[in-house]
Amino acid sequence: LVDRASPAVQVRPRPLRTLFMALLLGLGCGFVLAFVADLLEDHVVGAQDIETGMNVKILALIPHVRTANRQDVAMASLTHRFSEMAEAFAGLRSVLDSAVYRPHTKVILVASSLPEEGKTTTCCNLAISCAQNTLLIDFDLRRPRVGGIFPMPTGQKGLLEYLAGDETAPDRIVYASACKNLHVMASRVVGNARPAELVGGAKVADLLAWARAHYDRVLIDVPPLGIVSDALSLGGLADCVLVMARPATSRKRAVRHTIRRFHDVGVANVAVVMNDVDHSKVFYHGYGPYYHYRKHYGAYADAASAAANDAAPRSEKA
């Protein structure tokens, strides 16, 4: 050993440089993975997923309810008048009755891209909220649901029977519902009738013309557009179309495709209703605090109603 080596700087390993490169590489990979995951994710998360790139407005955010019973959800505006859902539909009705929208909302078509987006429950609640000489029509001729929510009287003929050739007048297939000033035209699956051939017929146009002449507002429940094209045939006979979107269930591309198809067939007035929005988890354009406030308001209103009922005279209660 002639001379001992004593370098002034350690050549390798260099811990600081290795740590810096590891942090930089980890952050870069994380951003790339997050960007790719966002591109591949197709579920609707918030209102911005619909508004981005589409010239449509979101008219209402319907809150999430903790029940799986379709009947309870569909009748919430009637059975729970001070609930968050009833207030949301009251707000939607106020928008539709405003001076800007009223001329274009006499006949409203409620559509969706896929099943389970809340189309029928939204249509029923909106009809209850708008119940002033209002007609609710169930044009989902393959899987009719309205007749189960608003039970059809014994011997009552349905819409499909009327369209299949029954010469009964339109007013004979209309019946009163449990909600005052709300009439229903329900349907049931019968015989060998083929809905695809009936929806595009002249009898449908005559029926909607009759409904337009006899009612102040008409709401139409149709099957999902992603399955059959009945909604497109009926869209040209309506004044406007409300397209449903449900977070974590609806697909962004499907909703946008549905909106484009309505525009392609000449429907100018198309808007979106966001259904089943959990305001406790996500704040949509500042709606979150308002809905927390409304929960307390609803409790106060229920207590006030109960107190008024207790204070009423016995004869009045009877």
PDB file of C-alpha atoms in Angstrom:
ATOM      1  CA  LEU A   1       0.000   0.000   0.000  1.00  0.00           C
ATOM      2  CA  VAL A   2       1.752   3.100  -1.254  1.00  0.00           C
ATOM      3  CA  ASP A   3      -0.900   5.720  -0.399  1.00  0.00           C
ATOM      4  CA  ARG A   4      -4.432   5.489   1.114  1.00  0.00           C
ATOM      5  CA  ALA A   5      -7.281   6.787  -1.142  1.00  0.00           C
ATOM      6  CA  SER A   6      -9.259   9.663   0.388  1.00  0.00           C
ATOM      7  CA  PRO A   7     -11.729  11.183  -2.159  1.00  0.00           C
ATOM      8  CA  ALA A   8     -13.252  14.538  -1.183  1.00  0.00           C
ATOM      9  CA  VAL A   9     -16.750  13.659  -2.602  1.00  0.00           C
ATOM     10  CA  GLN A  10     -18.559  10.320  -2.395  1.00  0.00           C
ATOM     11  CA  VAL A  11     -19.157   9.105  -5.955  1.00  0.00           C
ATOM     12  CA  ARG A  12     -21.905   6.572  -5.185  1.00  0.00           C
ATOM     13  CA  PRO A  13     -24.385   6.010  -3.800  1.00  0.00           C
ATOM     14  CA  ARG A  14     -25.817   9.563  -3.575  1.00  0.00           C
ATOM     15  CA  PRO A  15     -28.848   9.382  -1.229  1.00  0.00           C
ATOM     16  CA  LEU A  16     -30.143  12.924  -1.816  1.00  0.00           C
ATOM     17  CA  ARG A  17     -30.147  12.606  -5.591  1.00  0.00           C
ATOM     18  CA  THR A  18     -31.788   9.171  -5.384  1.00  0.00           C
ATOM     19  CA  LEU A  19     -34.511  10.495  -3.051  1.00  0.00           C
ATOM     20  CA  PHE A  20     -35.208  13.488  -5.284  1.00  0.00           C
ATOM     21  CA  MET A  21     -35.470  11.325  -8.415  1.00  0.00           C
ATOM     22  CA  ALA A  22     -37.746   8.853  -6.622  1.00  0.00           C
ATOM     23  CA  LEU A  23     -40.095  11.640  -5.483  1.00  0.00           C
ATOM     24  CA  LEU A  24     -40.158  13.198  -8.941  1.00  0.00           C
ATOM     25  CA  LEU A  25     -40.807   9.874 -10.658  1.00  0.00           C
ATOM     26  CA  GLY A  26     -43.528   8.928  -8.132  1.00  0.00           C
ATOM     27  CA  LEU A  27     -45.394  12.234  -8.567  1.00  0.00           C
ATOM     28  CA  GLY A  28     -45.184  12.008 -12.349  1.00  0.00           C
ATOM     29  CA  CYS A  29     -46.500   8.446 -12.453  1.00  0.00           C
ATOM     30  CA  GLY A  30     -49.271   9.379 -10.014  1.00  0.00           C
ATOM     31  CA  PHE A  31     -50.470  12.277 -12.172  1.00  0.00           C
ATOM     32  CA  VAL A  32     -50.369  10.146 -15.320  1.00  0.00           C
ATOM     33  CA  LEU A  33     -52.341   7.328 -13.691  1.00  0.00           C
ATOM     34  CA  ALA A  34     -54.920   9.780 -12.316  1.00  0.00           C
ATOM     35  CA  PHE A  35     -55.322  11.401 -15.740  1.00  0.00           C
ATOM     36  CA  VAL A  36     -55.746   8.028 -17.465  1.00  0.00           C
ATOM     37  CA  ALA A  37     -58.239   6.845 -14.823  1.00  0.00           C
ATOM     38  CA  ASP A  38     -60.270  10.043 -15.283  1.00  0.00           C
ATOM     39  CA  LEU A  39     -60.347   9.524 -19.053  1.00  0.00           C
ATOM     40  CA  LEU A  40     -61.448   5.908 -18.700  1.00  0.00           C
ATOM     41  CA  GLU A  41     -64.082   6.625 -16.009  1.00  0.00           C
ATOM     42  CA  ASP A  42     -67.432   6.970 -17.758  1.00  0.00           C
ATOM     43  CA  HIS A  43     -69.836   7.222 -14.818  1.00  0.00           C
ATOM     44  CA  VAL A  44     -71.529  10.541 -14.117  1.00  0.00           C
ATOM     45  CA  VAL A  45     -70.124  12.040 -10.920  1.00  0.00           C
ATOM     46  CA  GLY A  46     -71.363  15.614 -10.923  1.00  0.00           C
ATOM     47  CA  ALA A  47     -73.177  18.254 -12.908  1.00  0.00           C
ATOM     48  CA  GLN A  48     -70.007  19.310 -14.691  1.00  0.00           C
ATOM     49  CA  ASP A  49     -69.846  15.919 -16.434  1.00  0.00           C
ATOM     50  CA  ILE A  50     -73.067  16.790 -18.279  1.00  0.00           C
ATOM     51  CA  GLU A  51     -72.552  20.503 -18.807  1.00  0.00           C
ATOM     52  CA  THR A  52     -69.028  20.170 -20.206  1.00  0.00           C
ATOM     53  CA  GLY A  53     -69.229  20.243 -23.988  1.00  0.00           C
ATOM     54  CA  MET A  54     -73.052  20.121 -24.056  1.00  0.00           C
ATOM     55  CA  ASN A  55     -75.329  23.104 -24.542  1.00  0.00           C
ATOM     56  CA  VAL A  56     -77.872  21.966 -21.934  1.00  0.00           C
ATOM     57  CA  LYS A  57     -78.980  23.198 -18.531  1.00  0.00           C
ATOM     58  CA  ILE A  58     -79.463  21.206 -15.347  1.00  0.00           C
ATOM     59  CA  LEU A  59     -82.863  22.280 -14.035  1.00  0.00           C
ATOM     60  CA  ALA A  60     -82.938  20.375 -10.742  1.00  0.00           C
ATOM     61  CA  LEU A  61     -80.945  18.203  -8.346  1.00  0.00           C
ATOM     62  CA  ILE A  62     -83.155  15.541  -6.784  1.00  0.00           C
ATOM     63  CA  PRO A  63     -81.744  14.403  -3.415  1.00  0.00           C
ATOM     64  CA  HIS A  64     -80.960  10.849  -2.404  1.00  0.00           C
ATOM     65  CA  VAL A  65     -83.552   9.115  -0.204  1.00  0.00           C
ATOM     66  CA  ARG A  66     -82.814   6.223   2.113  1.00  0.00           C
ATOM     67  CA  THR A  67     -85.348   3.724   0.810  1.00  0.00           C
ATOM     68  CA  ALA A  68     -85.418   1.074  -1.874  1.00  0.00           C
ATOM     69  CA  ASN A  69     -89.219   1.023  -2.200  1.00  0.00           C
ATOM     70  CA  ARG A  70     -90.142   2.389  -5.624  1.00  0.00           C
ATOM     71  CA  GLN A  71     -93.716   3.136  -4.505  1.00  0.00           C
ATOM     72  CA  ASP A  72     -92.544   5.302  -1.585  1.00  0.00           C
ATOM     73  CA  VAL A  73     -90.093   7.227  -3.761  1.00  0.00           C
ATOM     74  CA  ALA A  74     -92.636   7.800  -6.543  1.00  0.00           C
ATOM     75  CA  MET A  75     -95.262   9.120  -4.099  1.00  0.00           C
ATOM     76  CA  ALA A  76     -92.900  11.152  -1.896  1.00  0.00           C
ATOM     77  CA  SER A  77     -94.244  14.523  -3.072  1.00  0.00           C
ATOM     78  CA  LEU A  78     -97.736  13.449  -1.977  1.00  0.00           C
ATOM     79  CA  THR A  79     -97.027  11.479   1.214  1.00  0.00           C
ATOM     80  CA  HIS A  80     -94.108  13.583   2.535  1.00  0.00           C
ATOM     81  CA  ARG A  81     -94.912  17.145   1.509  1.00  0.00           C
ATOM     82  CA  PHE A  82     -92.134  18.725   3.593  1.00  0.00           C
ATOM     83  CA  SER A  83     -89.371  16.279   2.654  1.00  0.00           C
ATOM     84  CA  GLU A  84     -86.249  17.252   0.747  1.00  0.00           C
ATOM     85  CA  MET A  85     -87.516  15.427  -2.325  1.00  0.00           C
ATOM     86  CA  ALA A  86     -90.880  17.218  -2.289  1.00  0.00           C
ATOM     87  CA  GLU A  87     -89.100  20.570  -1.979  1.00  0.00           C
ATOM     88  CA  ALA A  88     -86.786  19.681  -4.868  1.00  0.00           C
ATOM     89  CA  PHE A  89     -89.727  18.899  -7.156  1.00  0.00           C
ATOM     90  CA  ALA A  90     -91.516  22.037  -5.999  1.00  0.00           C
ATOM     91  CA  GLY A  91     -88.426  23.956  -7.076  1.00  0.00           C
ATOM     92  CA  LEU A  92     -88.420  22.215 -10.453  1.00  0.00           C
ATOM     93  CA  ARG A  93     -92.118  23.038 -10.889  1.00  0.00           C
ATOM     94  CA  SER A  94     -91.378  26.698 -10.111  1.00  0.00           C
ATOM     95  CA  VAL A  95     -88.705  26.739 -12.800  1.00  0.00           C
ATOM     96  CA  LEU A  96     -91.051  25.170 -15.351  1.00  0.00           C
ATOM     97  CA  ASP A  97     -93.805  27.663 -14.452  1.00  0.00           C
ATOM     98  CA  SER A  98     -91.515  30.678 -14.780  1.00  0.00           C
ATOM     99  CA  ALA A  99     -92.010  33.173 -17.589  1.00  0.00           C
ATOM    100  CA  VAL A 100     -88.947  31.853 -19.421  1.00  0.00           C
ATOM    101  CA  TYR A 101     -89.956  28.186 -19.491  1.00  0.00           C
ATOM    102  CA  ARG A 102     -93.761  28.208 -19.280  1.00  0.00           C
ATOM    103  CA  PRO A 103     -94.394  28.576 -23.051  1.00  0.00           C
ATOM    104  CA  HIS A 104     -92.239  25.480 -23.696  1.00  0.00           C
ATOM    105  CA  THR A 105     -93.359  23.157 -20.907  1.00  0.00           C
ATOM    106  CA  LYS A 106     -97.006  22.302 -21.489  1.00  0.00           C
ATOM    107  CA  VAL A 107     -96.192  18.811 -22.785  1.00  0.00           C
ATOM    108  CA  ILE A 108     -93.086  17.404 -21.079  1.00  0.00           C
ATOM    109  CA  LEU A 109     -91.348  14.186 -22.068  1.00  0.00           C
ATOM    110  CA  VAL A 110     -89.281  12.564 -19.297  1.00  0.00           C
ATOM    111  CA  ALA A 111     -86.614  10.325 -20.829  1.00  0.00           C
ATOM    112  CA  SER A 112     -83.457   8.481 -19.825  1.00  0.00           C
ATOM    113  CA  SER A 113     -80.531   6.730 -21.445  1.00  0.00           C
ATOM    114  CA  LEU A 114     -80.607   3.518 -19.411  1.00  0.00           C
ATOM    115  CA  PRO A 115     -82.899   1.817 -16.884  1.00  0.00           C
ATOM    116  CA  GLU A 116     -82.664   2.567 -13.156  1.00  0.00           C
ATOM    117  CA  GLU A 117     -82.006   6.294 -13.601  1.00  0.00           C
ATOM    118  CA  GLY A 118     -85.218   7.345 -11.828  1.00  0.00           C
ATOM    119  CA  LYS A 119     -87.272   8.303 -14.873  1.00  0.00           C
ATOM    120  CA  THR A 120     -90.645   6.964 -13.706  1.00  0.00           C
ATOM    121  CA  THR A 121     -90.317   8.129 -10.086  1.00  0.00           C
ATOM    122  CA  THR A 122     -89.297  11.582 -11.303  1.00  0.00           C
ATOM    123  CA  CYS A 123     -92.228  11.707 -13.720  1.00  0.00           C
ATOM    124  CA  CYS A 124     -94.708  10.736 -10.964  1.00  0.00           C
ATOM    125  CA  ASN A 125     -93.338  13.212  -8.412  1.00  0.00           C
ATOM    126  CA  LEU A 126     -93.263  16.026 -10.936  1.00  0.00           C
ATOM    127  CA  ALA A 127     -96.862  15.246 -11.926  1.00  0.00           C
ATOM    128  CA  ILE A 128     -97.925  15.400  -8.264  1.00  0.00           C
ATOM    129  CA  SER A 129     -96.082  18.670  -7.785  1.00  0.00           C
ATOM    130  CA  CYS A 130     -97.692  20.146 -10.926  1.00  0.00           C
ATOM    131  CA  ALA A 131    -101.155  18.779 -10.115  1.00  0.00           C
ATOM    132  CA  GLN A 132    -103.377  21.535 -11.502  1.00  0.00           C
ATOM    133  CA  ASN A 133    -105.446  19.930 -14.266  1.00  0.00           C
ATOM    134  CA  THR A 134    -102.484  17.681 -15.076  1.00  0.00           C
ATOM    135  CA  LEU A 135    -102.353  14.436 -17.069  1.00  0.00           C
ATOM    136  CA  LEU A 136     -99.695  11.752 -16.576  1.00  0.00           C
ATOM    137  CA  ILE A 137     -99.301   9.344 -19.521  1.00  0.00           C
ATOM    138  CA  ASP A 138     -97.394   6.065 -19.303  1.00  0.00           C
ATOM    139  CA  PHE A 139     -95.931   5.517 -22.775  1.00  0.00           C
ATOM    140  CA  ASP A 140     -93.525   2.831 -21.586  1.00  0.00           C
ATOM    141  CA  LEU A 141     -95.682   0.233 -23.322  1.00  0.00           C
ATOM    142  CA  ARG A 142     -93.247  -2.659 -22.819  1.00  0.00           C
ATOM    143  CA  ARG A 143     -92.656  -2.289 -19.071  1.00  0.00           C
ATOM    144  CA  PRO A 144     -95.436   0.000 -17.773  1.00  0.00           C
ATOM    145  CA  ARG A 145     -94.931   1.152 -14.183  1.00  0.00           C
ATOM    146  CA  VAL A 146     -97.310   4.050 -13.624  1.00  0.00           C
ATOM    147  CA  GLY A 147    -100.348   1.758 -13.320  1.00  0.00           C
ATOM    148  CA  GLY A 148     -98.725   0.123 -10.298  1.00  0.00           C
ATOM    149  CA  ILE A 149     -97.924   3.424  -8.615  1.00  0.00           C
ATOM    150  CA  PHE A 150    -101.355   4.939  -9.299  1.00  0.00           C
ATOM    151  CA  PRO A 151    -103.502   1.754  -9.297  1.00  0.00           C
ATOM    152  CA  MET A 152    -105.810   1.313 -12.266  1.00  0.00           C
ATOM    153  CA  PRO A 153    -109.517   0.832 -11.404  1.00  0.00           C
ATOM    154  CA  THR A 154    -111.060  -2.557 -12.030  1.00  0.00           C
ATOM    155  CA  GLY A 155    -112.044  -2.906 -15.678  1.00  0.00           C
ATOM    156  CA  GLN A 156    -110.096   0.196 -16.701  1.00  0.00           C
ATOM    157  CA  LYS A 157    -108.706  -0.007 -20.232  1.00  0.00           C
ATOM    158  CA  GLY A 158    -105.086   0.926 -20.797  1.00  0.00           C
ATOM    159  CA  LEU A 159    -103.216   3.007 -23.334  1.00  0.00           C
ATOM    160  CA  LEU A 160    -101.885   0.011 -25.266  1.00  0.00           C
ATOM    161  CA  GLU A 161    -105.402  -1.350 -25.727  1.00  0.00           C
ATOM    162  CA  TYR A 162    -106.524   2.041 -27.048  1.00  0.00           C
ATOM    163  CA  LEU A 163    -103.635   2.297 -29.510  1.00  0.00           C
ATOM    164  CA  ALA A 164    -104.023  -1.316 -30.661  1.00  0.00           C
ATOM    165  CA  GLY A 165    -107.382  -0.572 -32.242  1.00  0.00           C
ATOM    166  CA  ASP A 166    -109.956  -0.038 -29.506  1.00  0.00           C
ATOM    167  CA  GLU A 167    -112.274   2.739 -30.657  1.00  0.00           C
ATOM    168  CA  THR A 168    -112.833   4.001 -27.112  1.00  0.00           C
ATOM    169  CA  ALA A 169    -112.644   7.780 -26.764  1.00  0.00           C
ATOM    170  CA  PRO A 170    -109.444   9.066 -25.092  1.00  0.00           C
ATOM    171  CA  ASP A 171    -111.297  10.250 -22.000  1.00  0.00           C
ATOM    172  CA  ARG A 172    -112.431   6.650 -21.354  1.00  0.00           C
ATOM    173  CA  ILE A 173    -108.868   5.500 -20.636  1.00  0.00           C
ATOM    174  CA  VAL A 174    -108.192   8.348 -18.185  1.00  0.00           C
ATOM    175  CA  TYR A 175    -108.848   7.918 -14.469  1.00  0.00           C
ATOM    176  CA  ALA A 176    -108.447  10.066 -11.371  1.00  0.00           C
ATOM    177  CA  SER A 177    -105.502   9.400  -9.059  1.00  0.00           C
ATOM    178  CA  ALA A 178    -105.092   9.723  -5.297  1.00  0.00           C
ATOM    179  CA  CYS A 179    -103.696  13.211  -5.913  1.00  0.00           C
ATOM    180  CA  LYS A 180    -106.278  15.923  -6.480  1.00  0.00           C
ATOM    181  CA  ASN A 181    -106.349  17.421  -9.999  1.00  0.00           C
ATOM    182  CA  LEU A 182    -104.015  14.723 -11.335  1.00  0.00           C
ATOM    183  CA  HIS A 183    -105.373  12.291 -13.925  1.00  0.00           C
ATOM    184  CA  VAL A 184    -103.537   9.236 -15.192  1.00  0.00           C
ATOM    185  CA  MET A 185    -103.474   7.393 -18.494  1.00  0.00           C
ATOM    186  CA  ALA A 186    -101.748   4.125 -17.618  1.00  0.00           C
ATOM    187  CA  SER A 187    -100.959   1.046 -19.666  1.00  0.00           C
ATOM    188  CA  ARG A 188    -100.638  -2.707 -19.325  1.00  0.00           C
ATOM    189  CA  VAL A 189     -99.061  -5.377 -21.515  1.00  0.00           C
ATOM    190  CA  VAL A 190    -101.763  -7.065 -23.604  1.00  0.00           C
ATOM    191  CA  GLY A 191    -102.046  -9.621 -26.398  1.00  0.00           C
ATOM    192  CA  ASN A 192     -99.984  -9.406 -29.538  1.00  0.00           C
ATOM    193  CA  ALA A 193     -99.809  -5.612 -29.747  1.00  0.00           C
ATOM    194  CA  ARG A 194     -96.452  -4.344 -31.024  1.00  0.00           C
ATOM    195  CA  PRO A 195     -95.542  -1.034 -29.359  1.00  0.00           C
ATOM    196  CA  ALA A 196     -92.866  -0.177 -31.939  1.00  0.00           C
ATOM    197  CA  GLU A 197     -95.517   0.019 -34.669  1.00  0.00           C
ATOM    198  CA  LEU A 198     -98.106   1.826 -32.539  1.00  0.00           C
ATOM    199  CA  VAL A 199     -95.965   4.650 -31.145  1.00  0.00           C
ATOM    200  CA  GLY A 200     -95.196   6.059 -34.575  1.00  0.00           C
ATOM    201  CA  GLY A 201     -98.820   5.981 -35.734  1.00  0.00           C
ATOM    202  CA  ALA A 202    -101.205   8.867 -36.356  1.00  0.00           C
ATOM    203  CA  LYS A 203    -103.352   7.800 -33.403  1.00  0.00           C
ATOM    204  CA  VAL A 204    -100.600   8.863 -30.996  1.00  0.00           C
ATOM    205  CA  ALA A 205    -100.473  12.355 -32.494  1.00  0.00           C
ATOM    206  CA  ASP A 206    -104.261  12.649 -32.210  1.00  0.00           C
ATOM    207  CA  LEU A 207    -104.138  11.451 -28.609  1.00  0.00           C
ATOM    208  CA  LEU A 208    -101.522  14.029 -27.593  1.00  0.00           C
ATOM    209  CA  ALA A 209    -103.423  16.758 -29.443  1.00  0.00           C
ATOM    210  CA  TRP A 210    -106.520  15.831 -27.403  1.00  0.00           C
ATOM    211  CA  ALA A 211    -104.477  15.871 -24.168  1.00  0.00           C
ATOM    212  CA  ARG A 212    -102.988  19.249 -25.044  1.00  0.00           C
ATOM    213  CA  ALA A 213    -106.465  20.684 -25.587  1.00  0.00           C
ATOM    214  CA  HIS A 214    -107.980  19.320 -22.352  1.00  0.00           C
ATOM    215  CA  TYR A 215    -105.152  19.692 -19.803  1.00  0.00           C
ATOM    216  CA  ASP A 216    -102.949  22.525 -18.618  1.00  0.00           C
ATOM    217  CA  ARG A 217     -99.895  20.254 -18.401  1.00  0.00           C
ATOM    218  CA  VAL A 218     -99.123  16.794 -19.775  1.00  0.00           C
ATOM    219  CA  LEU A 219     -96.229  14.607 -18.602  1.00  0.00           C
ATOM    220  CA  ILE A 220     -95.127  11.585 -20.625  1.00  0.00           C
ATOM    221  CA  ASP A 221     -93.114   8.673 -19.264  1.00  0.00           C
ATOM    222  CA  VAL A 222     -91.228   6.845 -22.032  1.00  0.00           C
ATOM    223  CA  PRO A 223     -88.854   3.837 -22.144  1.00  0.00           C
ATOM    224  CA  PRO A 224     -85.072   4.410 -22.004  1.00  0.00           C
ATOM    225  CA  LEU A 225     -83.679   5.649 -25.298  1.00  0.00           C
ATOM    226  CA  GLY A 226     -80.668   3.339 -25.042  1.00  0.00           C
ATOM    227  CA  ILE A 227     -82.991   0.332 -25.428  1.00  0.00           C
ATOM    228  CA  VAL A 228     -85.747   1.412 -27.834  1.00  0.00           C
ATOM    229  CA  SER A 229     -86.378   4.516 -29.934  1.00  0.00           C
ATOM    230  CA  ASP A 230     -89.949   5.305 -28.793  1.00  0.00           C
ATOM    231  CA  ALA A 231     -88.733   8.473 -27.064  1.00  0.00           C
ATOM    232  CA  LEU A 232     -87.494   9.912 -30.369  1.00  0.00           C
ATOM    233  CA  SER A 233     -90.884   9.355 -32.023  1.00  0.00           C
ATOM    234  CA  LEU A 234     -92.664  11.082 -29.147  1.00  0.00           C
ATOM    235  CA  GLY A 235     -90.054  13.829 -28.704  1.00  0.00           C
ATOM    236  CA  GLY A 236     -91.284  15.699 -31.775  1.00  0.00           C
ATOM    237  CA  LEU A 237     -94.801  15.858 -30.278  1.00  0.00           C
ATOM    238  CA  ALA A 238     -93.653  17.294 -26.936  1.00  0.00           C
ATOM    239  CA  ASP A 239     -92.702  20.858 -26.072  1.00  0.00           C
ATOM    240  CA  CYS A 240     -89.568  19.871 -24.153  1.00  0.00           C
ATOM    241  CA  VAL A 241     -87.587  16.843 -22.988  1.00  0.00           C
ATOM    242  CA  LEU A 242     -86.121  16.242 -19.539  1.00  0.00           C
ATOM    243  CA  VAL A 243     -83.236  13.758 -19.651  1.00  0.00           C
ATOM    244  CA  MET A 244     -82.430  11.934 -16.416  1.00  0.00           C
ATOM    245  CA  ALA A 245     -78.885  11.478 -15.100  1.00  0.00           C
ATOM    246  CA  ARG A 246     -77.982   9.589 -11.929  1.00  0.00           C
ATOM    247  CA  PRO A 247     -74.528   9.775 -10.315  1.00  0.00           C
ATOM    248  CA  ALA A 248     -72.602   6.476 -10.221  1.00  0.00           C
ATOM    249  CA  THR A 249     -75.262   4.861 -12.450  1.00  0.00           C
ATOM    250  CA  SER A 250     -75.557   6.942 -15.626  1.00  0.00           C
ATOM    251  CA  ARG A 251     -72.820   6.905 -18.237  1.00  0.00           C
ATOM    252  CA  LYS A 252     -71.499  10.240 -19.469  1.00  0.00           C
ATOM    253  CA  ARG A 253     -71.248   9.131 -23.080  1.00  0.00           C
ATOM    254  CA  ALA A 254     -74.741   7.613 -22.984  1.00  0.00           C
ATOM    255  CA  VAL A 255     -76.340  10.779 -21.569  1.00  0.00           C
ATOM    256  CA  ARG A 256     -74.556  12.981 -24.092  1.00  0.00           C
ATOM    257  CA  HIS A 257     -75.539  10.624 -26.911  1.00  0.00           C
ATOM    258  CA  THR A 258     -79.187  10.782 -25.790  1.00  0.00           C
ATOM    259  CA  ILE A 259     -79.137  14.582 -25.784  1.00  0.00           C
ATOM    260  CA  ARG A 260     -77.561  14.653 -29.263  1.00  0.00           C
ATOM    261  CA  ARG A 261     -80.171  12.262 -30.651  1.00  0.00           C
ATOM    262  CA  PHE A 262     -83.005  14.482 -29.422  1.00  0.00           C
ATOM    263  CA  HIS A 263     -81.302  17.476 -31.006  1.00  0.00           C
ATOM    264  CA  ASP A 264     -80.847  15.518 -34.246  1.00  0.00           C
ATOM    265  CA  VAL A 265     -84.597  14.870 -34.558  1.00  0.00           C
ATOM    266  CA  GLY A 266     -85.390  18.550 -34.062  1.00  0.00           C
ATOM    267  CA  VAL A 267     -86.135  18.757 -30.321  1.00  0.00           C
ATOM    268  CA  ALA A 268     -84.843  22.199 -29.398  1.00  0.00           C
ATOM    269  CA  ASN A 269     -85.760  22.298 -25.702  1.00  0.00           C
ATOM    270  CA  VAL A 270     -83.726  19.655 -23.872  1.00  0.00           C
ATOM    271  CA  ALA A 271     -82.665  19.897 -20.220  1.00  0.00           C
ATOM    272  CA  VAL A 272     -81.234  17.538 -17.601  1.00  0.00           C
ATOM    273  CA  VAL A 273     -82.468  16.522 -14.149  1.00  0.00           C
ATOM    274  CA  MET A 274     -79.863  15.037 -11.807  1.00  0.00           C
ATOM    275  CA  ASN A 275     -81.446  12.317  -9.704  1.00  0.00           C
ATOM    276  CA  ASP A 276     -80.356  10.592  -6.468  1.00  0.00           C
ATOM    277  CA  VAL A 277     -77.775  13.239  -5.535  1.00  0.00           C
ATOM    278  CA  ASP A 278     -76.228  12.664  -2.100  1.00  0.00           C
ATOM    279  CA  HIS A 279     -75.692  16.212  -0.841  1.00  0.00           C
ATOM    280  CA  SER A 280     -74.035  14.979   2.353  1.00  0.00           C
ATOM    281  CA  LYS A 281     -71.048  13.744   0.338  1.00  0.00           C
ATOM    282  CA  VAL A 282     -70.785  16.092  -2.626  1.00  0.00           C
ATOM    283  CA  PHE A 283     -71.496  19.814  -2.922  1.00  0.00           C
ATOM    284  CA  TYR A 284     -73.108  20.582  -6.253  1.00  0.00           C
ATOM    285  CA  HIS A 285     -72.676  24.258  -7.123  1.00  0.00           C
ATOM    286  CA  GLY A 286     -73.223  25.311  -3.516  1.00  0.00           C
ATOM    287  CA  TYR A 287     -76.457  23.354  -2.996  1.00  0.00           C
ATOM    288  CA  GLY A 288     -75.071  21.370  -0.067  1.00  0.00           C
ATOM    289  CA  PRO A 289     -75.647  23.828   2.826  1.00  0.00           C
ATOM    290  CA  TYR A 290     -79.108  24.683   1.497  1.00  0.00           C
ATOM    291  CA  TYR A 291     -80.250  21.074   1.685  1.00  0.00           C
ATOM    292  CA  HIS A 292     -78.897  20.698   5.221  1.00  0.00           C
ATOM    293  CA  TYR A 293     -80.912  23.772   6.136  1.00  0.00           C
ATOM    294  CA  ARG A 294     -84.003  22.388   4.463  1.00  0.00           C
ATOM    295  CA  LYS A 295     -83.789  19.198   6.517  1.00  0.00           C
ATOM    296  CA  HIS A 296     -84.324  21.272   9.664  1.00  0.00           C
ATOM    297  CA  TYR A 297     -87.056  23.266   7.925  1.00  0.00           C
ATOM    298  CA  GLY A 298     -88.885  20.067   7.023  1.00  0.00           C
ATOM    299  CA  ALA A 299     -88.739  18.835  10.625  1.00  0.00           C
ATOM    300  CA  TYR A 300     -90.114  22.168  11.828  1.00  0.00           C
ATOM    301  CA  ALA A 301     -92.922  22.084   9.241  1.00  0.00           C
ATOM    302  CA  ASP A 302     -93.919  18.545  10.244  1.00  0.00           C
ATOM    303  CA  ALA A 303     -94.006  19.539  13.906  1.00  0.00           C
ATOM    304  CA  ALA A 304     -96.096  22.610  13.102  1.00  0.00           C
ATOM    305  CA  SER A 305     -98.536  20.531  11.061  1.00  0.00           C
ATOM    306  CA  ALA A 306     -98.901  18.004  13.879  1.00  0.00           C
ATOM    307  CA  ALA A 307     -99.475  20.783  16.412  1.00  0.00           C
ATOM    308  CA  ALA A 308    -102.143  22.373  14.211  1.00  0.00           C
ATOM    309  CA  ASN A 309    -103.869  19.024  13.823  1.00  0.00           C
ATOM    310  CA  ASP A 310    -103.909  18.494  17.609  1.00  0.00           C
ATOM    311  CA  ALA A 311    -105.342  21.979  18.165  1.00  0.00           C
ATOM    312  CA  ALA A 312    -108.189  21.494  15.681  1.00  0.00           C
ATOM    313  CA  PRO A 313    -111.707  20.997  17.089  1.00  0.00           C
ATOM    314  CA  ARG A 314    -112.880  17.425  17.458  1.00  0.00           C
ATOM    315  CA  SER A 315    -115.766  17.959  15.031  1.00  0.00           C
ATOM    316  CA  GLU A 316    -113.341  19.252  12.399  1.00  0.00           C
ATOM    317  CA  LYS A 317    -111.098  16.215  12.854  1.00  0.00           C
ATOM    318  CA  ALA A 318    -114.085  13.915  12.456  1.00  0.00           C
TER     319      ALA A 318
END
